[in-house]
XYZ file of C-alpha atoms in Angstrom:
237
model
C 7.996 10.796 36.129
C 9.159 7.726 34.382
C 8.259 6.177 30.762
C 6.205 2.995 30.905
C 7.515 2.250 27.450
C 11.028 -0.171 28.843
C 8.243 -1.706 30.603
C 5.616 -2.259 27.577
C 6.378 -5.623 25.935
C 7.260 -6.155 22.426
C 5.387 -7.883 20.046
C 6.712 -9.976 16.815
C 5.924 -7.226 14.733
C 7.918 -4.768 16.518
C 10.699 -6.746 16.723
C 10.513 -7.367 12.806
C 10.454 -3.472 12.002
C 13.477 -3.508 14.083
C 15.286 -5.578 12.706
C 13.714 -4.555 9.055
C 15.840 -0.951 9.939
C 18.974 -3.202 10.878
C 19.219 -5.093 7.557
C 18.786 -2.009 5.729
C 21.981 -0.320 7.724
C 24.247 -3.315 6.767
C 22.819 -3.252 3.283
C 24.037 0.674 3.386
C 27.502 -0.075 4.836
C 26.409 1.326 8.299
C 27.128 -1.509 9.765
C 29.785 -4.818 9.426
C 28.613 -7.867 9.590
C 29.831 -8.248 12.954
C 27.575 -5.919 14.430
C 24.603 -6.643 12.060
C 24.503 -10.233 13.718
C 24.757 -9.408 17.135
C 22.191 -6.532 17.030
C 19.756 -9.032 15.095
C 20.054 -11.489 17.344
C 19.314 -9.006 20.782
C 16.215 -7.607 18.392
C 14.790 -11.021 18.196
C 15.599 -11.793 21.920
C 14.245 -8.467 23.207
C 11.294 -8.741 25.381
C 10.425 -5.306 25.966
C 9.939 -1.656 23.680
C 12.375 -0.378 25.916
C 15.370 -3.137 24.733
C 14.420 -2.570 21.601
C 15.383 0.932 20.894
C 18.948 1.506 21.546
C 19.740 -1.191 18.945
C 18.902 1.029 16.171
C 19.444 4.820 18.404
C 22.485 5.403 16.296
C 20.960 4.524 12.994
C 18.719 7.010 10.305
C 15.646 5.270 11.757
C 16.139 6.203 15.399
C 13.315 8.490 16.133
C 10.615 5.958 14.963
C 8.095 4.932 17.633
C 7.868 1.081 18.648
C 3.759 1.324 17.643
C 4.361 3.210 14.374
C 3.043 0.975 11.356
C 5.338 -0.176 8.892
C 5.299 1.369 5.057
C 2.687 -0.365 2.710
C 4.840 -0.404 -0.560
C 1.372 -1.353 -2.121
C -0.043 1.577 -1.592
C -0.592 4.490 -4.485
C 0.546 7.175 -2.044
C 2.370 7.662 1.072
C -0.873 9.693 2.620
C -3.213 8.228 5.033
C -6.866 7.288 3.798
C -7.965 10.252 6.191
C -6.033 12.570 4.583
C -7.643 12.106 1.707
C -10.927 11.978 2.369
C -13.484 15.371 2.337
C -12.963 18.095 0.536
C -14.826 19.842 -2.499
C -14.868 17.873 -5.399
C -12.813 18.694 -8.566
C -15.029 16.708 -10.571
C -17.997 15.190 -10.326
C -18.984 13.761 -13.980
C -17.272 13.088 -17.653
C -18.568 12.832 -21.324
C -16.729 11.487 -24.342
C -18.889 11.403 -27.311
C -16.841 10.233 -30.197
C -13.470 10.945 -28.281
C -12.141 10.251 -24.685
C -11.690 11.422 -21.201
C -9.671 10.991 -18.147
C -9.254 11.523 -14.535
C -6.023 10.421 -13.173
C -3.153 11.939 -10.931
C -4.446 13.906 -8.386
C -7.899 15.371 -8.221
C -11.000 15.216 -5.868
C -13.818 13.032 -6.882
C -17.403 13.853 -5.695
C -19.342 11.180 -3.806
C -21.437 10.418 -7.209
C -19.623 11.018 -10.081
C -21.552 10.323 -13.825
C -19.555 9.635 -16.686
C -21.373 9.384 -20.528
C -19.484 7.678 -23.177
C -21.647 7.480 -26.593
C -18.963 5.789 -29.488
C -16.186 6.831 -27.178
C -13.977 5.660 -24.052
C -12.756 7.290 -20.683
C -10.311 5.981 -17.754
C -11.303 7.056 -14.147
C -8.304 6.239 -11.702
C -8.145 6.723 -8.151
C -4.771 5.814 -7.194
C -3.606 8.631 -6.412
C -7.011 11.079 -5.989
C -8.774 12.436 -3.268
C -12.632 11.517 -2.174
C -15.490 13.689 -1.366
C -16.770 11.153 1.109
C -15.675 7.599 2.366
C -18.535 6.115 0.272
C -18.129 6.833 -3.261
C -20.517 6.371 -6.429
C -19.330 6.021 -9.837
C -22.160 5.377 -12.702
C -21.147 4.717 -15.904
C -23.412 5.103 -19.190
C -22.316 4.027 -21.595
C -23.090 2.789 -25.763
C -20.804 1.331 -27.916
C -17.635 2.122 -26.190
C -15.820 1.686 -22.656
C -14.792 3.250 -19.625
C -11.756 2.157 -17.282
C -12.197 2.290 -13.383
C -8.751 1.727 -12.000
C -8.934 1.518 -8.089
C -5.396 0.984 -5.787
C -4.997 -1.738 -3.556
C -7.118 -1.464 -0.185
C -10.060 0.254 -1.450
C -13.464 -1.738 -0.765
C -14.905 -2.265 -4.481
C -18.587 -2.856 -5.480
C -19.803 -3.480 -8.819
C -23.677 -3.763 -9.878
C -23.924 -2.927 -13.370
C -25.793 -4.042 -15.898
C -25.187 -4.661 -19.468
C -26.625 -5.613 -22.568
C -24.263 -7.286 -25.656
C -22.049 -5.317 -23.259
C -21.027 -5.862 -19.715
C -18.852 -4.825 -16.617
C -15.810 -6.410 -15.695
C -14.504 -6.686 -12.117
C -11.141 -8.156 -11.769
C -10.678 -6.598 -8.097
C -11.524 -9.535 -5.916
C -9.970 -9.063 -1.958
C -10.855 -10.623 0.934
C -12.658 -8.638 3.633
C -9.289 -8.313 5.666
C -7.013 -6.961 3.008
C -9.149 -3.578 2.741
C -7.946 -1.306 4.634
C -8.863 0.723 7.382
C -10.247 4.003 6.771
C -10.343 3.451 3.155
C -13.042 5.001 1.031
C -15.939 2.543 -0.349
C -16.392 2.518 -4.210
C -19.678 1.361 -5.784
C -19.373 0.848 -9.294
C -23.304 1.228 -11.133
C -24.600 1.959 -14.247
C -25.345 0.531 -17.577
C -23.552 -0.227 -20.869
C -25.256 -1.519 -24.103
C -22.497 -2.927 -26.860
C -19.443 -1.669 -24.725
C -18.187 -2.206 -21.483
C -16.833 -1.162 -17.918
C -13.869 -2.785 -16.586
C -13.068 -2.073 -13.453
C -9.402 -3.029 -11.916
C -6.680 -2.849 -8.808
C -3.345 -1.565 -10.058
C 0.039 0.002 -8.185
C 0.956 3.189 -9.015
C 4.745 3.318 -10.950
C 6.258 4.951 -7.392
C 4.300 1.922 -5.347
C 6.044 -0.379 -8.225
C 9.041 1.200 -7.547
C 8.901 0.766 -3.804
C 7.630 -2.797 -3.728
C 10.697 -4.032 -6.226
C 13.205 -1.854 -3.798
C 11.608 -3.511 -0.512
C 11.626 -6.949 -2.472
C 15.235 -6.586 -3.508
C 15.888 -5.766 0.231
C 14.745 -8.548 1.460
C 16.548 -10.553 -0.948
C 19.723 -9.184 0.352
C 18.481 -9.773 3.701
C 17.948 -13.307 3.524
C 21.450 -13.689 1.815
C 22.575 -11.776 5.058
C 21.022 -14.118 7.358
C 22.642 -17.313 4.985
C 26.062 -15.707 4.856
C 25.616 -15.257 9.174
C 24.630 -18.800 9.333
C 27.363 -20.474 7.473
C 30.151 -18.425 9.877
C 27.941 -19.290 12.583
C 28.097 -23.646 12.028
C 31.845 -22.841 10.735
C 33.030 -21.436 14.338
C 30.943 -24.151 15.894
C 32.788 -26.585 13.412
């Protein structure tokens, strides 16, 4: 029996992972210039899945599928949302009276989880945690102090608090298509009276990390695709 991928046709986004993998071998000496350009320019005249492949079969990427989705260097972790979703919670509620809490790193949060700050402050971040359940409840009491909600990128955010000579802050504004799919649903409740919630999107350092490395990539791309055009127009000359 025959594959129907050679006959499945390519789509722009394909052919940009493709040649994504290809500008990454030339920035990693595995390929000369020479080659770089005329596999880059076959990637972006392919028509088919199937003319796609062997220009990168020889290359650290080879085994990747035509349909698998590209890295998010936004995201806190390199799991899926349904990976980390269900489970038994690790925690499901804080107090800091006078003092402090927090929940960060890894660690399971139940679908409500309470946290009590009288005179004192806490920091709740799920960049890189686990959820009980897709849809997630975090209420927050708190009096004269403050509690931190830090969320990753993706995550669907909801805040409803109320507060009096206090308040809660949301600075995690998307729009509905840059949520993810599959990712968990935080609501964001409770009530704080001379103190505040602030609740917040932030990369994790490795995400950081990733995102400058992928940024200075593509930096060195485009000075790829300069330093191609310029021999191009002087041949043509």
């Amino acid at each position: 029996m025959t594959s129907g991928l050679p006959e499945m046709r390519a789509s722009d986004e394909e052919r940009e992972r493709f040649a994504e993998v290809l500008r990454e071998a030339v920035a990693e000496g595995r390929l000369d210039m020479e080659e770089f350009g005329q596999r880059l320019d076959a990637v972006y005249k392919a028509r088919t899945q199937g003319e796609l492949i062997p220009l990168i079969r020889d290359l650290p990427a080879a085994g990747m599928a035509p349909a698998a989705p590209l890295a998010d260097p936004s995201a806190g972790t390199r799991r899926s949302w349904p990976a980390r979703i269900g489970g038994a919670p690790t925690s499901k509620g804080a107090i800091a009276v006078w003092g402090g809490f927090g929940r960060r790193g890894t660690w399971t949060v139940g679908r409500k989880f309470t946290a009590v700050t009288l005179m004192g402050g806490g920091e709740i971040d799920l960049r890189e945690a686990n959820f009980e359940d897709r849809d997630i409840v975090i209420r927050c009491f708190v009096l004269m102090g403050g509690v931190s909600v830090v969320v990753p990128p993706g995550v669907e955010v909801d805040v409803r608090g109320f507060g009096l000579m206090g308040g809660f802050g949301d600075a995690t504004t998307e729009s509905a298509d840059e949520v993810a799919p599959g990712a968990p649903r935080v609501r964001v409740t409770g009530f704080a009276m001379m103190g505040g919630v602030g609740v917040e999107r932030r990369l994790t350092k490795a995400a950081r990390q990733r995102l400058k490395e992928q940024r200075k990539q593509q930096k060195l791309a485009r000075k790829t695709d300069r330093e191609i055009g310029k021999g191009e127009r002087k041949e043509l000359g």
